Short mmCIF file of C-alpha atoms and ligand atoms in Angstrom, two decimals:
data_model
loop_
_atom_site.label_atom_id
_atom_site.label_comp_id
_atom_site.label_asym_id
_atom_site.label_seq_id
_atom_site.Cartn_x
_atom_site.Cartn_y
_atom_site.Cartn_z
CA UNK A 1 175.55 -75.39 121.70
CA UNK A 2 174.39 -73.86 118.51
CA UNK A 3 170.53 -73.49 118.98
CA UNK A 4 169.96 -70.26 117.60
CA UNK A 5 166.89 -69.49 114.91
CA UNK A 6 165.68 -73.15 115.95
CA UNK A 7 161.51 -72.70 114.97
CA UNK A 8 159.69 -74.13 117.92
CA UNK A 9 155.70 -73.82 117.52
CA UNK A 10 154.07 -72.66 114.39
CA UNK A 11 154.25 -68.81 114.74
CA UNK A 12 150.55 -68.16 115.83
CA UNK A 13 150.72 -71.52 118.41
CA UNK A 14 152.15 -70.07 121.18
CA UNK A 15 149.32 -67.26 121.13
CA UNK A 16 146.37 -69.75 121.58
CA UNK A 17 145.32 -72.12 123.69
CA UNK A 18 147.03 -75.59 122.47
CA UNK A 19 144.29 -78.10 121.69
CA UNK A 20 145.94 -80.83 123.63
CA UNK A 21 148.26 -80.09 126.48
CA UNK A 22 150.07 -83.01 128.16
CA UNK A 23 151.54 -82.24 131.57
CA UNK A 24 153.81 -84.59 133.51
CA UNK A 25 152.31 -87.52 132.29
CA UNK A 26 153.06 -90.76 133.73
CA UNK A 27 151.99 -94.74 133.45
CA UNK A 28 153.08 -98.02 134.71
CA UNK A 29 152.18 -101.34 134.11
CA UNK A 30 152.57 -103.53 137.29
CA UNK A 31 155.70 -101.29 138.23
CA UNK A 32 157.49 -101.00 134.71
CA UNK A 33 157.16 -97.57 133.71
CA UNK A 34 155.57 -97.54 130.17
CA UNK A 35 155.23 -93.05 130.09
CA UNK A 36 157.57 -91.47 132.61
CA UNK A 37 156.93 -87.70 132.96
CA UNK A 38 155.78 -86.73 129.67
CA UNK A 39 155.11 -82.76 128.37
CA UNK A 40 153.53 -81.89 125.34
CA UNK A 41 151.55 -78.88 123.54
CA UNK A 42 150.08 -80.07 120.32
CA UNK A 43 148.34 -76.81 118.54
CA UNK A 44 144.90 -76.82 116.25
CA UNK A 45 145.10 -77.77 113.02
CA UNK A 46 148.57 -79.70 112.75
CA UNK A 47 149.75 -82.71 111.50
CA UNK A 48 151.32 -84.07 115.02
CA UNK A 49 152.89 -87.15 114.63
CA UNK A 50 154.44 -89.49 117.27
CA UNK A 51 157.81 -91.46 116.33
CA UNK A 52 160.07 -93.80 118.00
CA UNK A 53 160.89 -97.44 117.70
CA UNK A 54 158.35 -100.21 119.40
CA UNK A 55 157.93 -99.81 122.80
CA UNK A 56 158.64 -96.92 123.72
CA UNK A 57 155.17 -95.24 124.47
CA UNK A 58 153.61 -93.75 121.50
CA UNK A 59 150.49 -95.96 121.59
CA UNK A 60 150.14 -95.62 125.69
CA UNK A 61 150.21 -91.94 125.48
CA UNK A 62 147.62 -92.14 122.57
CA UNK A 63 145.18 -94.41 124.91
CA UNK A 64 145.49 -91.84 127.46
CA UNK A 65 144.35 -88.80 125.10
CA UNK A 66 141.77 -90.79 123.65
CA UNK A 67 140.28 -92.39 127.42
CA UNK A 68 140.88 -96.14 126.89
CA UNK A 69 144.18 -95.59 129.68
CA UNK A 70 143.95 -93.67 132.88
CA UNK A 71 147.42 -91.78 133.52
CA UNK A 72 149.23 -92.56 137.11
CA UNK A 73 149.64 -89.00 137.38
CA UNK A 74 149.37 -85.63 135.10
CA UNK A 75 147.13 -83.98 133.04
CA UNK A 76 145.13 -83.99 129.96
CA UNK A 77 143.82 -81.11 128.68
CA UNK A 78 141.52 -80.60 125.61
CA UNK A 79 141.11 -76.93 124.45
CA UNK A 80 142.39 -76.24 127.67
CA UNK A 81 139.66 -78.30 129.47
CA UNK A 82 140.66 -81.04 131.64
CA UNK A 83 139.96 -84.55 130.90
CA UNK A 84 140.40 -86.69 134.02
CA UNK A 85 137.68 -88.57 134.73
CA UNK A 86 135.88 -88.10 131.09
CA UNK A 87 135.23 -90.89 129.30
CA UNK A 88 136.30 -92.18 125.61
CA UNK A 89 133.14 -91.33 124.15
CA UNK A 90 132.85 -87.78 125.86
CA UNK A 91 135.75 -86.83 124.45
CA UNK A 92 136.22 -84.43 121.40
CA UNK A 93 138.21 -86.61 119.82
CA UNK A 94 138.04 -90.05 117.48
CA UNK A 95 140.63 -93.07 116.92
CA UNK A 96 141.71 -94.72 113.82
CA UNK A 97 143.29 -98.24 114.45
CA UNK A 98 145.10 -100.31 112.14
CA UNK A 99 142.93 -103.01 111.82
CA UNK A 100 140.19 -101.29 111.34
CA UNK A 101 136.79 -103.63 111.83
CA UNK A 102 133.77 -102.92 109.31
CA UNK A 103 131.05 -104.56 109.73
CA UNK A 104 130.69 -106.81 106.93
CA UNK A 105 126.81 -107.45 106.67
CA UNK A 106 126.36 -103.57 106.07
CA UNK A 107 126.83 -101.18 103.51
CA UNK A 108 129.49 -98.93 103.25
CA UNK A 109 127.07 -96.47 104.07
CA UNK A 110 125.43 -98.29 106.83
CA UNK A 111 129.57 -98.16 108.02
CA UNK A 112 129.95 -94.81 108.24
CA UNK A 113 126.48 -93.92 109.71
CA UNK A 114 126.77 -96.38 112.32
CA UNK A 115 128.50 -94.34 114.93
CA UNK A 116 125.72 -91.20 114.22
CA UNK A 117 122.90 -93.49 114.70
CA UNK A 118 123.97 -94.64 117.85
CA UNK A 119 124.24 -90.89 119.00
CA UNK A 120 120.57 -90.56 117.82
CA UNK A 121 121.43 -88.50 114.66
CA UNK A 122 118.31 -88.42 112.74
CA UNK A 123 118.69 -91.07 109.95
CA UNK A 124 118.66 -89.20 106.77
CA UNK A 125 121.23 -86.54 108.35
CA UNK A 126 123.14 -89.56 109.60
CA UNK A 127 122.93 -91.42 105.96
CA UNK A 128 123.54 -87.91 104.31
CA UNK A 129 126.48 -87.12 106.65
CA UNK A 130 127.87 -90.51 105.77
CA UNK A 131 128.01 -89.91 101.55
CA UNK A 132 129.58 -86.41 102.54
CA UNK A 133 132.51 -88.07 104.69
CA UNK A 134 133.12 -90.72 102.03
CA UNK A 135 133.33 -88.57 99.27
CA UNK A 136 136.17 -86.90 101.34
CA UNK A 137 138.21 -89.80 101.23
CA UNK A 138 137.85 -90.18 97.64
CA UNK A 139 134.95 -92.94 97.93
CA UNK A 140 131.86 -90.74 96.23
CA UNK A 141 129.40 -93.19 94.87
CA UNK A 142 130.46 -96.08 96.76
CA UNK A 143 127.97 -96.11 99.64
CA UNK A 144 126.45 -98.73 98.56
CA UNK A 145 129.00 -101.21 98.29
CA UNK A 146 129.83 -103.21 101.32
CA UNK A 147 133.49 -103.95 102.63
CA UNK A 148 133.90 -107.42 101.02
CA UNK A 149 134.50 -106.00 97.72
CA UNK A 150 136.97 -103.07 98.50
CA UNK A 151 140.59 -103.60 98.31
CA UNK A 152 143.19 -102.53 101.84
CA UNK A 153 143.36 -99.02 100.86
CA UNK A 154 139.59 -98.80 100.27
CA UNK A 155 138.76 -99.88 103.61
CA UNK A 156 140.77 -98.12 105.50
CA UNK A 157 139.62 -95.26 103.66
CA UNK A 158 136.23 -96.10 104.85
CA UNK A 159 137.74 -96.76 108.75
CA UNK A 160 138.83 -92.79 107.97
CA UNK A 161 135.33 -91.81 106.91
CA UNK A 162 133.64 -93.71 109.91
CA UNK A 163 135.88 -91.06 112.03
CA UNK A 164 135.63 -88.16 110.12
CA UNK A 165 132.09 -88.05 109.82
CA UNK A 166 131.83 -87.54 113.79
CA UNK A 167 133.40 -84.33 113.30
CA UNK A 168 135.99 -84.31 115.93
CA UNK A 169 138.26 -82.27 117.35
CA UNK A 170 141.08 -84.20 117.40
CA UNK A 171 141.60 -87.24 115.37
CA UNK A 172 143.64 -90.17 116.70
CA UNK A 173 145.38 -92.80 114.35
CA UNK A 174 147.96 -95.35 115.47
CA UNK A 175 149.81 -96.81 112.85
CA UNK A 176 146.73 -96.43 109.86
CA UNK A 177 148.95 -97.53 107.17
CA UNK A 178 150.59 -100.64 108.30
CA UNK A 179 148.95 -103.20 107.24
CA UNK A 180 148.99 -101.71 103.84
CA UNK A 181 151.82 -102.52 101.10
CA UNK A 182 154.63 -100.02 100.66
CA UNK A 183 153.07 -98.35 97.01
CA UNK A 184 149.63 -98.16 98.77
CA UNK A 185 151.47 -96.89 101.71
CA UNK A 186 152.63 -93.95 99.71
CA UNK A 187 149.43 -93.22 98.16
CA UNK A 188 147.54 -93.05 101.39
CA UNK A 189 150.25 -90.94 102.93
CA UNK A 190 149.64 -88.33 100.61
CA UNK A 191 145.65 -89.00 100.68
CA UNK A 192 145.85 -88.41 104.69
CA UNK A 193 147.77 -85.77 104.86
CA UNK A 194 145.45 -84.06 102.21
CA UNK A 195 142.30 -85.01 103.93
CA UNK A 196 143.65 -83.64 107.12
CA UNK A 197 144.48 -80.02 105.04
CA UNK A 198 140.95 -80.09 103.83
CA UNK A 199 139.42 -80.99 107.09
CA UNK A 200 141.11 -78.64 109.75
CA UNK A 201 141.38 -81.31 111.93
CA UNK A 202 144.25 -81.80 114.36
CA UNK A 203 146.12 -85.00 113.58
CA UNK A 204 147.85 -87.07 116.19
CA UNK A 205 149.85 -89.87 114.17
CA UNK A 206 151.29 -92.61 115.63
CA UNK A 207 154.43 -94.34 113.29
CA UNK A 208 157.37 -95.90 113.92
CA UNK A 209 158.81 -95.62 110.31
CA UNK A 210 160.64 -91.83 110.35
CA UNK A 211 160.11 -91.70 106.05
CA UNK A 212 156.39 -91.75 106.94
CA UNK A 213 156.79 -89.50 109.90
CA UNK A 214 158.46 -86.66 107.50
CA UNK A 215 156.19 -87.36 104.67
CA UNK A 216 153.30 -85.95 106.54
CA UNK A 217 153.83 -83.78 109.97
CA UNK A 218 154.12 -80.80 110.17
CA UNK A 219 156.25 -81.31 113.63
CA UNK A 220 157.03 -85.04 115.12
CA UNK A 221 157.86 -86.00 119.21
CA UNK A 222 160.50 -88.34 118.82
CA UNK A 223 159.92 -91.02 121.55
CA UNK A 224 162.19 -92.57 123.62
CA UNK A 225 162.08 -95.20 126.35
CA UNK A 226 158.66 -93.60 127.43
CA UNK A 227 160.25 -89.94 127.12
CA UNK A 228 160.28 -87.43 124.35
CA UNK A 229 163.94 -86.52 122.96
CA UNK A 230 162.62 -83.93 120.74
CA UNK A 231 159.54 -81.78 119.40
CA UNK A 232 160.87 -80.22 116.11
CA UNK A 233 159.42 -79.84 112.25
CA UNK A 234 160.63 -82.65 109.67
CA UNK A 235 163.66 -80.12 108.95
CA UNK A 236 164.82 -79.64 111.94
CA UNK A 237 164.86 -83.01 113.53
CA UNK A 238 166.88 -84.28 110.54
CA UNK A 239 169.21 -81.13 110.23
CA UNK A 240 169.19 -80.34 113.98
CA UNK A 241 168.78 -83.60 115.73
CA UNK A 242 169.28 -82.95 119.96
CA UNK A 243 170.75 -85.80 120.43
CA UNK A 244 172.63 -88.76 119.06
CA UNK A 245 169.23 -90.70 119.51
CA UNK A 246 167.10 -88.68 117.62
CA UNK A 247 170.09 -88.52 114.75
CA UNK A 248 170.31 -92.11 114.48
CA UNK A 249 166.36 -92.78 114.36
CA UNK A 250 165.70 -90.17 112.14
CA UNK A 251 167.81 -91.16 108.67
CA UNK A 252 171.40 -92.09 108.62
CA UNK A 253 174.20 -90.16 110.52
CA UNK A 254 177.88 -90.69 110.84
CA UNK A 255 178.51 -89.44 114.70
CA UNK A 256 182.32 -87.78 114.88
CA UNK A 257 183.74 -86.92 118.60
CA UNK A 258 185.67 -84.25 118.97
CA UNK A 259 187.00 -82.62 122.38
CA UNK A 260 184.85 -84.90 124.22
CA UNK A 261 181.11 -83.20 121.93
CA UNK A 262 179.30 -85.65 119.33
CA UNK A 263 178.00 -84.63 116.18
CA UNK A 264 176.13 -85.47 113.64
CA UNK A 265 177.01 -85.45 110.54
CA UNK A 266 175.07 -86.75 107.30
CA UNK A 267 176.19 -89.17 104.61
CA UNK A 268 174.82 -86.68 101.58
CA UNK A 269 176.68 -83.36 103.29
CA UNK A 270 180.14 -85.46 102.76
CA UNK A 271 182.09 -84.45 99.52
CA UNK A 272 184.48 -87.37 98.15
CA UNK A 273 187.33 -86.22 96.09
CA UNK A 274 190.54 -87.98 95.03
CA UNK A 275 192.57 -85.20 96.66
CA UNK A 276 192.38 -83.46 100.13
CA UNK A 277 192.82 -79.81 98.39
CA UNK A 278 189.40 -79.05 99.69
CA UNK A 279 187.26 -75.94 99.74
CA UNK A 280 188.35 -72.90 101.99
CA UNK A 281 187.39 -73.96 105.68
CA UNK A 282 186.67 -77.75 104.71
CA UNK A 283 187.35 -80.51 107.16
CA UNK A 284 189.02 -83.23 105.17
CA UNK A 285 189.98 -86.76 106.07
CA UNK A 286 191.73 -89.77 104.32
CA UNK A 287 189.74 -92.86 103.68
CA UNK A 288 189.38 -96.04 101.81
CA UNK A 289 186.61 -97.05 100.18
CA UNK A 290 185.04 -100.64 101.66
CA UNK A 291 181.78 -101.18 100.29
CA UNK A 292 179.96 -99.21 97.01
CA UNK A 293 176.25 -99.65 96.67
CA UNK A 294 174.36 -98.16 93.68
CA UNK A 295 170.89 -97.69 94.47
CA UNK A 296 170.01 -95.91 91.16
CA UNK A 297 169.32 -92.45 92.27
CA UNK A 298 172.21 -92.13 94.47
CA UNK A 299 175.10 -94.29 95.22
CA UNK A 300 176.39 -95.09 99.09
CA UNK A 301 179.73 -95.76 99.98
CA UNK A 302 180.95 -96.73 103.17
CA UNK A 303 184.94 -95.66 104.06
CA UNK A 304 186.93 -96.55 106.62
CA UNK A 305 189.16 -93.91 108.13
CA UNK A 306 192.73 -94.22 108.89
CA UNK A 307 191.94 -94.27 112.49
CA UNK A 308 189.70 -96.89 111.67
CA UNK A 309 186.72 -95.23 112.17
CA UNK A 310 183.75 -96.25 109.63
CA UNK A 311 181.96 -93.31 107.39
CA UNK A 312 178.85 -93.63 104.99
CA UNK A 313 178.97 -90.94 102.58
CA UNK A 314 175.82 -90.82 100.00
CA UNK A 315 176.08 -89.65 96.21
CA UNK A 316 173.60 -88.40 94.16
CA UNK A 317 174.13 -89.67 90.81
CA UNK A 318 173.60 -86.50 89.26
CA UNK A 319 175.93 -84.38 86.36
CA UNK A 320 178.19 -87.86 86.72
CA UNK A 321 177.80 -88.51 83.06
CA UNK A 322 176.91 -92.24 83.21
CA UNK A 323 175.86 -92.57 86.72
CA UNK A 324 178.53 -95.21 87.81
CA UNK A 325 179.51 -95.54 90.74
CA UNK A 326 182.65 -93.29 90.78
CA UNK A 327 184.64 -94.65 93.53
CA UNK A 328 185.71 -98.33 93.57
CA UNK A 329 186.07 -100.80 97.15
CA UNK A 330 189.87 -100.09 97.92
CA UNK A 331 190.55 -96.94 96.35
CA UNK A 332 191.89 -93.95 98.36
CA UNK A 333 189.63 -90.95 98.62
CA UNK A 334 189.25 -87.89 100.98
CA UNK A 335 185.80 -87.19 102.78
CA UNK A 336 185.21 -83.26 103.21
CA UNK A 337 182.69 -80.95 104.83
CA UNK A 338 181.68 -77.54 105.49
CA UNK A 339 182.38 -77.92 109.63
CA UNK A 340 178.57 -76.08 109.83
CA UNK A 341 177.66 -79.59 108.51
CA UNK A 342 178.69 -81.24 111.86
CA UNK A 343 176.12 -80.66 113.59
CA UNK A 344 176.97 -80.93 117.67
CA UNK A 345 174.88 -83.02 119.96
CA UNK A 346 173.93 -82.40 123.62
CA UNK A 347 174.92 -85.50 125.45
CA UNK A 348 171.04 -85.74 127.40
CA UNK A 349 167.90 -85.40 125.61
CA UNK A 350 166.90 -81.23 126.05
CA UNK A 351 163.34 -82.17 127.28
CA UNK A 352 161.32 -78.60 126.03
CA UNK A 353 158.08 -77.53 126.50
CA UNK A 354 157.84 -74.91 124.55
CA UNK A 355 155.75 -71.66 125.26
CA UNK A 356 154.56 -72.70 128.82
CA UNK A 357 155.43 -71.03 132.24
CA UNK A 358 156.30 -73.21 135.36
CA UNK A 359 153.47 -73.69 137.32
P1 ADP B 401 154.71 -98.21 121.25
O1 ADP B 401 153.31 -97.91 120.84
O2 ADP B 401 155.64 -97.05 121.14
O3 ADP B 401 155.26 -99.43 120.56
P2 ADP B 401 153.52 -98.87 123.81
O4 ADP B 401 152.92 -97.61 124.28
O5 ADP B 401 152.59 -99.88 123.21
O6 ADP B 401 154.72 -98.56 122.83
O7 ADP B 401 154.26 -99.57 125.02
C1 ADP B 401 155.10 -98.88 125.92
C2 ADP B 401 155.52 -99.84 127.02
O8 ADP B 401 154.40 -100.20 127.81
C3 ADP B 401 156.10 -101.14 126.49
O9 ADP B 401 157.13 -101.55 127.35
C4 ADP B 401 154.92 -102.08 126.57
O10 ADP B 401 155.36 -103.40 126.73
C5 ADP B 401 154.18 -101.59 127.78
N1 ADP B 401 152.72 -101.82 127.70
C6 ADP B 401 151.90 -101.21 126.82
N2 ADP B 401 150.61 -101.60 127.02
C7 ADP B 401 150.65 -102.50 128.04
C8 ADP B 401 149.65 -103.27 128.73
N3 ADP B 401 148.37 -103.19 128.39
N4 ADP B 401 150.07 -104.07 129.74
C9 ADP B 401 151.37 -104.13 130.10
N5 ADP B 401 152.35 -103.43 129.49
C10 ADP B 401 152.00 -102.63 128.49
MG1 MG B 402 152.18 -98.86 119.35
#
């Protein structure tokens, strides 16, 4: 398998202590396994984000790092401290939920503060710690205000600033954004991942929507059936997906088998031309165009090979002149690659734990 030069941890991670460390996790619900043997490092500072369809364990193993879930069995460790038996609110770190409930009768001040006053934070630190965290998320001079007459992205803005202003370790947010329309969506994506640079906080971000999950991380755990497939940066899990999985969740893929190994190969790294004369050391094959979608910046076309074998090959619609489509349903064209493109895939997920010793 070609895993050479693959980047595991941010250089300096695997010379400190990771702020979380998950060790063979594991939860059940009345006997269905929900998290089953689950190892993680997550280091300071990063945008870590959690990805993988519905289901399959992102918000479970978020319950457990925040308290609200006892594990069956494994650890938690904060800073290298254990957690068992430590409760939510002991814990260095905070959660963000989607539907995130202000109370409506206060200001957005009053908001904010709320969680300081009830750890006996003297009130005018408390008030004057709550301006600070709202002017980080872009909300200076609205303290006064209460949440009746702020738009989605404004409140959970203020939901943000309610757990920023705690100053945690580790912040915890499961699905923020989706509540939120897809333009908003955007914005806020870039918002977070800002406030998280500015803040030095360590991000743990639930999502089940992969554009999101590259957007913002700097590495993702791609979930599985209450497993991880994969720990990689944006990058890598797109240009070196483990397995066929993590290739298929994580944008588009054509899979090719050949001598009994999958790869992945994707739609933009396939070169159309009218003739198979291809590039020294191309891989070429004879199609037919079926289907031609324009989507404006690019154009997708999906083949079908002589063996009968379906391809999706994506265009840009760049240096094409007038940006038609070039290739019409039932022409003949040949698909080629550079065979580094095909990228091979291990036929079990390669579960890593990167840096750590057996013990
Ligand atoms: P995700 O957040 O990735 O969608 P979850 O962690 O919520 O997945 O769920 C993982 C599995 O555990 C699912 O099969 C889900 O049905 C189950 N599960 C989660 N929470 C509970 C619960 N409180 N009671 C019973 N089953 C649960
Ligand atoms: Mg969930």
């Amino acid at each position: 398998m070609r895993r050479e030069g693959e980047r595991r941890l941010p250089d300096d991670a695997t010379l400190t202590t990771p702020i979380i460390r998950l060790t063979d996790l594991r939860k059940s619900y009345a006997g269905a396994p929900a998290i089953t043997g689950l190892d993680l490092d997550i280091a300071s500072g990063e945008f870590f984000t959690f990805l993988g369809p519905s289901g399959s364990g992102k918000t479970t193993t978020l319950r457990m790092i925040a308290g609200f879930e006892q594990p069956d069995a494994g650890r938690i460790e904060l800073d290298g401290k254990d957690l068992a038996g430590s409760p939510p609110y002991a814990r260095a770190v905070n959660t963000v939920f989607q539907d995130y409930a202000l109370f409506p009768h206060l200001t957005l001040r009053e908001n904010v503060a709320y969680g300081l006053r009830a750890r006996r934070v003297p009130n005018a630190e408390a008030l004057a710690r709550a301006d600070e965290a709202l002017a980080t998320v872009r909300l200076e001079g609205f303290g006064d205000r209460r949440p009746g007459q702020l738009s989605g992205g404004q409140r959970q803005r203020v939901a943000l600033a309610r757990a920023v202003v705690n100053r945690p370790r580790v912040l915890l947010l499961d699905e923020p954004l989706g509540a939120l329309d897809l333009k908003l969506r955007h914005q806020m994506q870039v918002e977070l991942k800002q406030l998280q640079q500015q803040t030095g906080i360590t991000f743990v971000y639930v999502t089940h929507d992969q554009d999101e999950a590259l957007t913002m991380s700097d590495r993702i755990a791609v979930f599985n059936r209450g497993g991880i497939e994969q720990v990689a940066t944006p990058w890598e899990l797109y240009e070196r997906p483990h397995t066929e999985f993590v290739a298929g969740f994580v944008g588009v893929t054509n899979i090719l088998r050949e001598d009994g190994t999958l790869f992945a190969l994707r739609p933009e790294k396939i070169r159309l031309s009218s003739t198979g004369a291809a590039a020294e050391g191309e891989r070429s094959i004879a199609a037919k165009v079926t289907a031609a979608s324009y989507l404006g910046m690019s154009t997708r076309y999906l083949l079908t090979t002589a063996t009968g074998e379906a391809l999706t090959v994506v265009e840009q619609n760049a240096g094409f002149g007038d940006g038609a489509p070039r290739w019409a349903p039932g022409v003949a064209v040949h698909a080629n690659w550079a065979p580094r493109s095909a990228w091979p895939l291990a036929s079990a997920p390669i579960i890593e734990t990167p840096g750590r010793t057996a013990s």
